[in-house]
PDB file of C-alpha atoms in Angstrom:
ATOM      1  CA  MET A   1     -35.188 147.113 -44.265  1.00 62.00           C
ATOM      2  CA  THR A   2     -31.639 148.447 -44.667  1.00 64.00           C
ATOM      3  CA  LYS A   3     -30.609 147.227 -41.213  1.00 68.00           C
ATOM      4  CA  SER A   4     -32.022 143.784 -41.934  1.00 71.00           C
ATOM      5  CA  LEU A   5     -30.220 143.516 -45.277  1.00 68.00           C
ATOM      6  CA  LEU A   6     -26.867 144.636 -43.914  1.00 68.00           C
ATOM      7  CA  HIS A   7     -27.214 142.320 -40.950  1.00 72.00           C
ATOM      8  CA  GLU A   8     -27.769 139.229 -43.090  1.00 71.00           C
ATOM      9  CA  ASN A   9     -25.713 140.122 -46.186  1.00 70.00           C
ATOM     10  CA  GLN A  10     -22.283 141.563 -46.785  1.00 72.00           C
ATOM     11  CA  PHE A  11     -23.196 143.399 -49.976  1.00 73.00           C
ATOM     12  CA  VAL A  12     -26.457 144.942 -51.217  1.00 71.00           C
ATOM     13  CA  LEU A  13     -27.154 145.816 -54.864  1.00 74.00           C
ATOM     14  CA  LEU A  14     -28.936 149.149 -54.579  1.00 71.00           C
ATOM     15  CA  GLY A  15     -29.808 149.052 -58.274  1.00 71.00           C
ATOM     16  CA  LYS A  16     -32.338 146.343 -57.517  1.00 70.00           C
ATOM     17  CA  PHE A  17     -34.311 148.787 -55.373  1.00 72.00           C
ATOM     18  CA  THR A  18     -34.927 151.395 -58.042  1.00 75.00           C
ATOM     19  CA  THR A  19     -38.390 152.941 -58.273  1.00 77.00           C
ATOM     20  CA  ASP A  20     -38.204 153.431 -62.046  1.00 81.00           C
ATOM     21  CA  PRO A  21     -40.661 150.590 -62.877  1.00 82.00           C
ATOM     22  CA  LEU A  22     -43.138 151.981 -60.365  1.00 82.00           C
ATOM     23  CA  GLU A  23     -42.803 155.500 -61.760  1.00 85.00           C
ATOM     24  CA  LYS A  24     -43.174 154.139 -65.295  1.00 86.00           C
ATOM     25  CA  ALA A  25     -46.394 152.364 -64.327  1.00 85.00           C
ATOM     26  CA  PHE A  26     -47.824 155.503 -62.739  1.00 84.00           C
ATOM     27  CA  GLY A  27     -46.797 157.470 -65.813  1.00 86.00           C
ATOM     28  CA  LYS A  28     -48.913 155.160 -67.979  1.00 84.00           C
ATOM     29  CA  LEU A  29     -51.838 155.539 -65.590  1.00 84.00           C
ATOM     30  CA  ARG A  30     -51.572 159.327 -65.694  1.00 83.00           C
ATOM     31  CA  GLN A  31     -51.385 159.393 -69.488  1.00 83.00           C
ATOM     32  CA  GLY A  32     -54.363 157.064 -69.672  1.00 77.00           C
ATOM     33  CA  SER A  33     -56.336 159.506 -67.534  1.00 73.00           C
ATOM     34  CA  GLY A  34     -55.824 162.474 -69.813  1.00 73.00           C
ATOM     35  CA  GLY A  35     -52.276 163.382 -68.874  1.00 73.00           C
ATOM     36  CA  THR A  36     -53.331 164.842 -65.538  1.00 73.00           C
ATOM     37  CA  TYR A  37     -50.793 164.897 -62.714  1.00 74.00           C
ATOM     38  CA  PHE A  38     -53.209 164.083 -59.882  1.00 79.00           C
ATOM     39  CA  ILE A  39     -55.289 160.926 -60.366  1.00 82.00           C
ATOM     40  CA  ASN A  40     -57.709 159.237 -58.007  1.00 81.00           C
ATOM     41  CA  VAL A  41     -58.273 155.592 -57.144  1.00 81.00           C
ATOM     42  CA  GLN A  42     -61.274 155.288 -59.465  1.00 78.00           C
ATOM     43  CA  GLN A  43     -59.205 156.391 -62.468  1.00 80.00           C
ATOM     44  CA  ILE A  44     -56.440 153.941 -61.560  1.00 83.00           C
ATOM     45  CA  LEU A  45     -58.859 151.019 -61.287  1.00 82.00           C
ATOM     46  CA  GLU A  46     -60.513 151.885 -64.595  1.00 80.00           C
ATOM     47  CA  LYS A  47     -57.169 152.123 -66.392  1.00 83.00           C
ATOM     48  CA  VAL A  48     -55.900 148.866 -64.864  1.00 83.00           C
ATOM     49  CA  ASN A  49     -59.059 147.068 -65.999  1.00 80.00           C
ATOM     50  CA  MET A  50     -58.597 148.473 -69.503  1.00 81.00           C
ATOM     51  CA  MET A  51     -54.993 147.259 -69.557  1.00 81.00           C
ATOM     52  CA  LYS A  52     -56.101 143.788 -68.442  1.00 79.00           C
ATOM     53  CA  THR A  53     -58.730 143.689 -71.176  1.00 77.00           C
ATOM     54  CA  LYS A  54     -56.217 144.720 -73.843  1.00 78.00           C
ATOM     55  CA  LEU A  55     -53.829 142.020 -72.635  1.00 77.00           C
ATOM     56  CA  ALA A  56     -56.588 139.391 -72.720  1.00 75.00           C
ATOM     57  CA  LEU A  57     -57.474 140.342 -76.296  1.00 75.00           C
ATOM     58  CA  ARG A  58     -53.819 140.404 -77.352  1.00 76.00           C
ATOM     59  CA  ILE A  59     -53.142 136.850 -76.171  1.00 74.00           C
ATOM     60  CA  ASP A  60     -56.458 135.659 -77.637  1.00 68.00           C
ATOM     61  CA  LEU A  61     -57.920 134.746 -74.257  1.00 62.00           C
ATOM     62  CA  ASP A  62     -61.517 133.539 -74.143  1.00 63.00           C
ATOM     63  CA  VAL A  63     -63.344 136.420 -72.455  1.00 56.00           C
ATOM     64  CA  SER A  64     -66.840 134.952 -72.756  1.00 59.00           C
ATOM     65  CA  ASP A  65     -66.756 133.716 -69.162  1.00 56.00           C
ATOM     66  CA  LEU A  66     -65.313 136.873 -67.663  1.00 55.00           C
ATOM     67  CA  SER A  67     -67.568 138.894 -65.389  1.00 55.00           C
ATOM     68  CA  THR A  68     -68.668 142.328 -66.551  1.00 50.00           C
ATOM     69  CA  GLU A  69     -69.822 143.476 -63.130  1.00 56.00           C
ATOM     70  CA  SER A  70     -68.219 146.635 -61.806  1.00 55.00           C
ATOM     71  CA  GLY A  71     -67.357 144.966 -58.515  1.00 58.00           C
ATOM     72  CA  HIS A  72     -68.573 147.990 -56.596  1.00 66.00           C
ATOM     73  CA  ILE A  73     -69.995 147.034 -53.205  1.00 72.00           C
ATOM     74  CA  CYS A  74     -70.710 149.464 -50.389  1.00 78.00           C
ATOM     75  CA  GLU A  75     -73.122 149.886 -47.524  1.00 83.00           C
ATOM     76  CA  LYS A  76     -75.300 152.137 -49.685  1.00 83.00           C
ATOM     77  CA  CYS A  77     -75.723 149.645 -52.542  1.00 85.00           C
ATOM     78  CA  VAL A  78     -78.890 148.163 -51.046  1.00 85.00           C
ATOM     79  CA  VAL A  79     -81.933 150.400 -51.314  1.00 86.00           C
ATOM     80  CA  HIS A  80     -83.680 150.724 -47.964  1.00 86.00           C
ATOM     81  CA  TRP A  81     -87.131 151.953 -48.883  1.00 89.00           C
ATOM     82  CA  THR A  82     -88.607 154.057 -46.121  1.00 90.00           C
ATOM     83  CA  HIS A  83     -92.209 155.134 -45.738  1.00 93.00           C
ATOM     84  CA  GLU A  84     -91.203 158.691 -46.663  1.00 92.00           C
ATOM     85  CA  MET A  85     -89.509 157.532 -49.867  1.00 93.00           C
ATOM     86  CA  CYS A  86     -92.552 155.525 -50.934  1.00 93.00           C
ATOM     87  CA  GLU A  87     -94.821 158.481 -50.277  1.00 94.00           C
ATOM     88  CA  MET A  88     -92.536 160.753 -52.254  1.00 94.00           C
ATOM     89  CA  VAL A  89     -92.658 158.440 -55.276  1.00 94.00           C
ATOM     90  CA  GLU A  90     -96.440 158.673 -55.212  1.00 94.00           C
ATOM     91  CA  GLU A  91     -96.385 162.470 -54.831  1.00 95.00           C
ATOM     92  CA  LEU A  92     -93.839 163.206 -57.575  1.00 95.00           C
ATOM     93  CA  PRO A  93     -96.452 164.455 -60.099  1.00 94.00           C
ATOM     94  CA  ASN A  94     -97.782 166.921 -57.522  1.00 94.00           C
ATOM     95  CA  MET A  95     -94.257 168.092 -56.670  1.00 94.00           C
ATOM     96  CA  GLU A  96     -93.210 168.795 -60.242  1.00 93.00           C
ATOM     97  CA  HIS A  97     -94.282 172.441 -60.024  1.00 92.00           C
ATOM     98  CA  SER A  98     -91.593 172.992 -57.351  1.00 93.00           C
ATOM     99  CA  VAL A  99     -88.811 172.513 -59.925  1.00 92.00           C
ATOM    100  CA  GLU A 100     -87.766 175.898 -61.282  1.00 91.00           C
ATOM    101  CA  GLY A 101     -87.972 176.641 -64.977  1.00 89.00           C
ATOM    102  CA  ASP A 102     -84.216 177.120 -65.383  1.00 89.00           C
ATOM    103  CA  VAL A 103     -83.646 173.670 -63.913  1.00 91.00           C
ATOM    104  CA  LYS A 104     -86.187 172.138 -66.283  1.00 91.00           C
ATOM    105  CA  TYR A 105     -84.298 173.568 -69.262  1.00 90.00           C
ATOM    106  CA  SER A 106     -81.239 171.613 -68.116  1.00 90.00           C
ATOM    107  CA  LEU A 107     -83.215 168.472 -67.288  1.00 92.00           C
ATOM    108  CA  VAL A 108     -84.820 168.396 -70.733  1.00 91.00           C
ATOM    109  CA  PHE A 109     -81.333 168.633 -72.221  1.00 89.00           C
ATOM    110  CA  ILE A 110     -80.159 165.784 -69.946  1.00 91.00           C
ATOM    111  CA  ALA A 111     -83.153 163.665 -70.960  1.00 91.00           C
ATOM    112  CA  GLY A 112     -82.170 163.992 -74.608  1.00 87.00           C
ATOM    113  CA  TYR A 113     -78.581 163.111 -73.787  1.00 87.00           C
ATOM    114  CA  VAL A 114     -79.591 159.998 -71.834  1.00 90.00           C
ATOM    115  CA  ILE A 115     -81.655 158.562 -74.706  1.00 88.00           C
ATOM    116  CA  ARG A 116     -79.386 159.778 -77.517  1.00 83.00           C
ATOM    117  CA  LYS A 117     -78.184 156.256 -78.414  1.00 80.00           C
ATOM    118  CA  ASP A 118     -81.601 154.626 -78.515  1.00 81.00           C
ATOM    119  CA  LYS A 119     -82.119 152.947 -81.869  1.00 68.00           C
ATOM    120  CA  GLU A 120     -85.882 152.654 -81.534  1.00 65.00           C
ATOM    121  CA  VAL A 121     -87.692 155.974 -81.439  1.00 57.00           C
ATOM    122  CA  VAL A 122     -90.735 155.829 -79.172  1.00 59.00           C
ATOM    123  CA  GLU A 123     -93.722 157.779 -80.433  1.00 57.00           C
ATOM    124  CA  ASP A 124     -94.410 160.374 -77.764  1.00 68.00           C
ATOM    125  CA  SER A 125     -95.616 163.940 -77.458  1.00 79.00           C
ATOM    126  CA  CYS A 126     -93.009 166.658 -76.959  1.00 84.00           C
ATOM    127  CA  SER A 127     -94.766 169.308 -74.896  1.00 87.00           C
ATOM    128  CA  TYR A 128     -91.843 169.484 -72.450  1.00 87.00           C
ATOM    129  CA  PHE A 129     -89.367 169.983 -75.269  1.00 85.00           C
ATOM    130  CA  GLU A 130     -91.531 172.627 -76.915  1.00 86.00           C
ATOM    131  CA  LYS A 131     -91.597 174.582 -73.656  1.00 86.00           C
ATOM    132  CA  PHE A 132     -88.107 173.939 -72.270  1.00 85.00           C
ATOM    133  CA  GLY A 133     -86.104 172.803 -75.305  1.00 80.00           C
ATOM    134  CA  THR A 134     -84.524 176.092 -76.358  1.00 78.00           C
ATOM    135  CA  PHE A 135     -81.399 175.353 -74.304  1.00 75.00           C
ATOM    136  CA  THR A 136     -80.995 172.015 -76.080  1.00 74.00           C
ATOM    137  CA  LEU A 137     -81.486 173.598 -79.494  1.00 73.00           C
ATOM    138  CA  SER A 138     -78.855 176.238 -78.747  1.00 75.00           C
ATOM    139  CA  LEU A 139     -76.264 173.530 -77.995  1.00 70.00           C
ATOM    140  CA  SER A 140     -77.275 170.957 -80.571  1.00 66.00           C
ATOM    141  CA  ARG A 141     -75.121 170.327 -83.617  1.00 63.00           C
ATOM    142  CA  GLY A 142     -77.411 167.654 -84.946  1.00 62.00           C
ATOM    143  CA  SER A 143     -76.499 164.839 -82.543  1.00 61.00           C
ATOM    144  CA  LEU A 144     -78.760 165.724 -79.615  1.00 67.00           C
ATOM    145  CA  VAL A 145     -82.111 163.987 -79.391  1.00 72.00           C
ATOM    146  CA  GLN A 146     -85.430 165.713 -78.983  1.00 80.00           C
ATOM    147  CA  ALA A 147     -86.668 163.960 -75.856  1.00 85.00           C
ATOM    148  CA  GLY A 148     -90.327 163.023 -75.569  1.00 87.00           C
ATOM    149  CA  ASP A 149     -92.553 163.747 -72.605  1.00 90.00           C
ATOM    150  CA  SER A 150     -91.962 160.347 -71.000  1.00 91.00           C
ATOM    151  CA  ALA A 151     -88.178 160.772 -70.912  1.00 91.00           C
ATOM    152  CA  CYS A 152     -88.434 164.396 -69.765  1.00 93.00           C
ATOM    153  CA  GLN A 153     -90.932 163.708 -67.005  1.00 94.00           C
ATOM    154  CA  TRP A 154     -88.958 160.664 -65.844  1.00 95.00           C
ATOM    155  CA  THR A 155     -85.802 162.790 -65.669  1.00 95.00           C
ATOM    156  CA  ILE A 156     -87.589 165.479 -63.664  1.00 95.00           C
ATOM    157  CA  PHE A 157     -89.052 162.915 -61.258  1.00 96.00           C
ATOM    158  CA  CYS A 158     -85.644 161.287 -60.800  1.00 96.00           C
ATOM    159  CA  TYR A 159     -84.042 164.667 -60.168  1.00 96.00           C
ATOM    160  CA  MET A 160     -86.534 165.441 -57.402  1.00 95.00           C
ATOM    161  CA  MET A 161     -85.960 162.018 -55.867  1.00 95.00           C
ATOM    162  CA  PHE A 162     -82.200 162.479 -56.067  1.00 95.00           C
ATOM    163  CA  GLN A 163     -82.411 165.742 -54.148  1.00 93.00           C
ATOM    164  CA  SER A 164     -84.031 163.846 -51.295  1.00 93.00           C
ATOM    165  CA  VAL A 165     -81.891 160.680 -51.144  1.00 93.00           C
ATOM    166  CA  CYS A 166     -78.487 161.753 -52.502  1.00 91.00           C
ATOM    167  CA  GLU A 167     -76.769 161.290 -49.130  1.00 89.00           C
ATOM    168  CA  LYS A 168     -78.237 157.822 -48.579  1.00 90.00           C
ATOM    169  CA  VAL A 169     -77.442 156.110 -51.881  1.00 91.00           C
ATOM    170  CA  CYS A 170     -74.610 155.298 -54.264  1.00 89.00           C
ATOM    171  CA  ARG A 171     -74.764 155.194 -58.057  1.00 88.00           C
ATOM    172  CA  ASN A 172     -75.940 151.582 -58.105  1.00 88.00           C
ATOM    173  CA  SER A 173     -78.764 151.982 -55.612  1.00 92.00           C
ATOM    174  CA  LEU A 174     -79.766 155.315 -57.153  1.00 93.00           C
ATOM    175  CA  SER A 175     -80.143 153.674 -60.562  1.00 93.00           C
ATOM    176  CA  GLU A 176     -82.403 151.054 -58.958  1.00 93.00           C
ATOM    177  CA  ILE A 177     -84.584 153.816 -57.537  1.00 95.00           C
ATOM    178  CA  PHE A 178     -84.763 155.434 -60.970  1.00 95.00           C
ATOM    179  CA  MET A 179     -85.834 152.112 -62.463  1.00 95.00           C
ATOM    180  CA  GLU A 180     -88.571 151.776 -59.848  1.00 95.00           C
ATOM    181  CA  ILE A 181     -89.852 155.237 -60.763  1.00 95.00           C
ATOM    182  CA  SER A 182     -89.887 154.268 -64.427  1.00 94.00           C
ATOM    183  CA  GLN A 183     -91.809 151.072 -63.749  1.00 94.00           C
ATOM    184  CA  TYR A 184     -94.240 152.739 -61.348  1.00 94.00           C
ATOM    185  CA  TYR A 185     -95.257 155.393 -63.886  1.00 94.00           C
ATOM    186  CA  GLY A 186     -94.768 153.291 -67.019  1.00 92.00           C
ATOM    187  CA  PHE A 187     -92.026 155.439 -68.569  1.00 91.00           C
ATOM    188  CA  GLN A 188     -90.382 152.392 -70.210  1.00 88.00           C
ATOM    189  CA  MET A 189     -86.828 153.451 -69.424  1.00 92.00           C
ATOM    190  CA  ASP A 190     -84.056 150.847 -69.503  1.00 91.00           C
ATOM    191  CA  LYS A 191     -81.333 150.031 -67.023  1.00 91.00           C
ATOM    192  CA  HIS A 192     -78.636 151.844 -68.994  1.00 90.00           C
ATOM    193  CA  HIS A 193     -80.772 154.995 -68.929  1.00 93.00           C
ATOM    194  CA  CYS A 194     -80.893 154.793 -65.136  1.00 93.00           C
ATOM    195  CA  PHE A 195     -77.132 154.325 -64.838  1.00 91.00           C
ATOM    196  CA  ALA A 196     -76.458 157.217 -67.202  1.00 91.00           C
ATOM    197  CA  LEU A 197     -78.743 159.581 -65.306  1.00 93.00           C
ATOM    198  CA  SER A 198     -77.365 158.550 -61.910  1.00 92.00           C
ATOM    199  CA  ASN A 199     -73.822 159.219 -63.149  1.00 90.00           C
ATOM    200  CA  ILE A 200     -74.795 162.648 -64.472  1.00 91.00           C
ATOM    201  CA  LEU A 201     -76.529 163.719 -61.267  1.00 92.00           C
ATOM    202  CA  PHE A 202     -73.742 162.461 -59.008  1.00 89.00           C
ATOM    203  CA  ASN A 203     -71.038 164.057 -61.166  1.00 86.00           C
ATOM    204  CA  ASN A 204     -72.901 167.353 -61.065  1.00 86.00           C
ATOM    205  CA  LEU A 205     -73.205 167.086 -57.282  1.00 85.00           C
ATOM    206  CA  CYS A 206     -69.474 166.412 -56.962  1.00 80.00           C
ATOM    207  CA  ASN A 207     -68.624 169.400 -59.150  1.00 76.00           C
ATOM    208  CA  ILE A 208     -70.793 171.646 -56.995  1.00 78.00           C
ATOM    209  CA  THR A 209     -69.588 170.421 -53.605  1.00 75.00           C
ATOM    210  CA  ASN A 210     -65.895 169.951 -54.512  1.00 66.00           C
ATOM    211  CA  LEU A 211     -64.370 173.111 -55.871  1.00 60.00           C
ATOM    212  CA  PRO A 212     -61.496 172.584 -58.342  1.00 58.00           C
ATOM    213  CA  SER A 213     -58.041 172.794 -56.828  1.00 57.00           C
ATOM    214  CA  ASP A 214     -55.301 175.022 -58.208  1.00 58.00           C
ATOM    215  CA  LYS A 215     -52.579 172.553 -57.221  1.00 53.00           C
ATOM    216  CA  GLU A 216     -52.545 170.734 -60.542  1.00 53.00           C
ATOM    217  CA  PRO A 217     -51.988 173.792 -62.802  1.00 54.00           C
ATOM    218  CA  LYS A 218     -49.227 175.022 -60.489  1.00 53.00           C
ATOM    219  CA  GLN A 219     -47.610 171.592 -60.481  1.00 50.00           C
ATOM    220  CA  LYS A 220     -47.685 171.478 -64.286  1.00 47.00           C
ATOM    221  CA  VAL A 221     -46.054 174.904 -64.457  1.00 48.00           C
ATOM    222  CA  LEU A 222     -43.302 173.727 -62.134  1.00 46.00           C
ATOM    223  CA  LYS A 223     -42.698 170.624 -64.232  1.00 44.00           C
ATOM    224  CA  LEU A 224     -42.530 172.614 -67.463  1.00 43.00           C
ATOM    225  CA  SER A 225     -40.294 175.356 -66.078  1.00 38.00           C
TER     226      SER A 225
END
C-alpha cells in the first residue's frame, strides 16, 4: 500500500492511517465481555448486536419488523434422525439406571435451574428431588426451584441422548431433539427449556474438553506492571 501511495501521490498524511479508532472499538468489545483481554468471535457478535439494538432504541427506530433469529446456520443444524437414534429415544427409560447417582444430583439441580422462571407451577410428584435434591438444597438461597419428576426425568433423558449425539449436533439441532423427547414422553417442556438445557450441556462439555489457558492472567499482569 505504501508503494502505491508514494507512486501516485507526492505527500501522504500518516495521521489518517492511525489504528486508534480500531483499538477503541476493540476496547469497547472487551469491556462489554467482562473486561477480559482475549475475546472470541461469538462474544464480538453478541456485543455488536447489543450495540445495534441500543442504537435502534436511541433513535426511536421501529423494531417490530426486525428479526429475532440468531442467524446461526451450520451443517449440523438439521437433525438427521438415524435408526439408532430413534431406538435410543424409545429405550431411554430402560437406560436411566446407567446414569450414576452423583450425576443425577447435578441433573436434578439443572432441571430446577431450567424451569426457574416458569410462572405456572405444574402439579407433579417430586420423588427425584426427594432422592437427589440435597445438592440443590445445599446451594439454594431461596431462588432455586424444586423440580418435579417430569422436569427431572426429561433432563436425565436429554443428558443420555446428548452423550450419544454431542459430536453430530449443534445447539439448535440439539434443542430440537430435546423437544422431540419431551413430546414423545409428554413432559410438556417448552422451546426455551430445550435451548437452556442444550446451552448448559454444551458449555459443560466445552469446559471439560478445553482446559483454561494461563495466557490471559499473565497478559493482565504484564499490562498492570
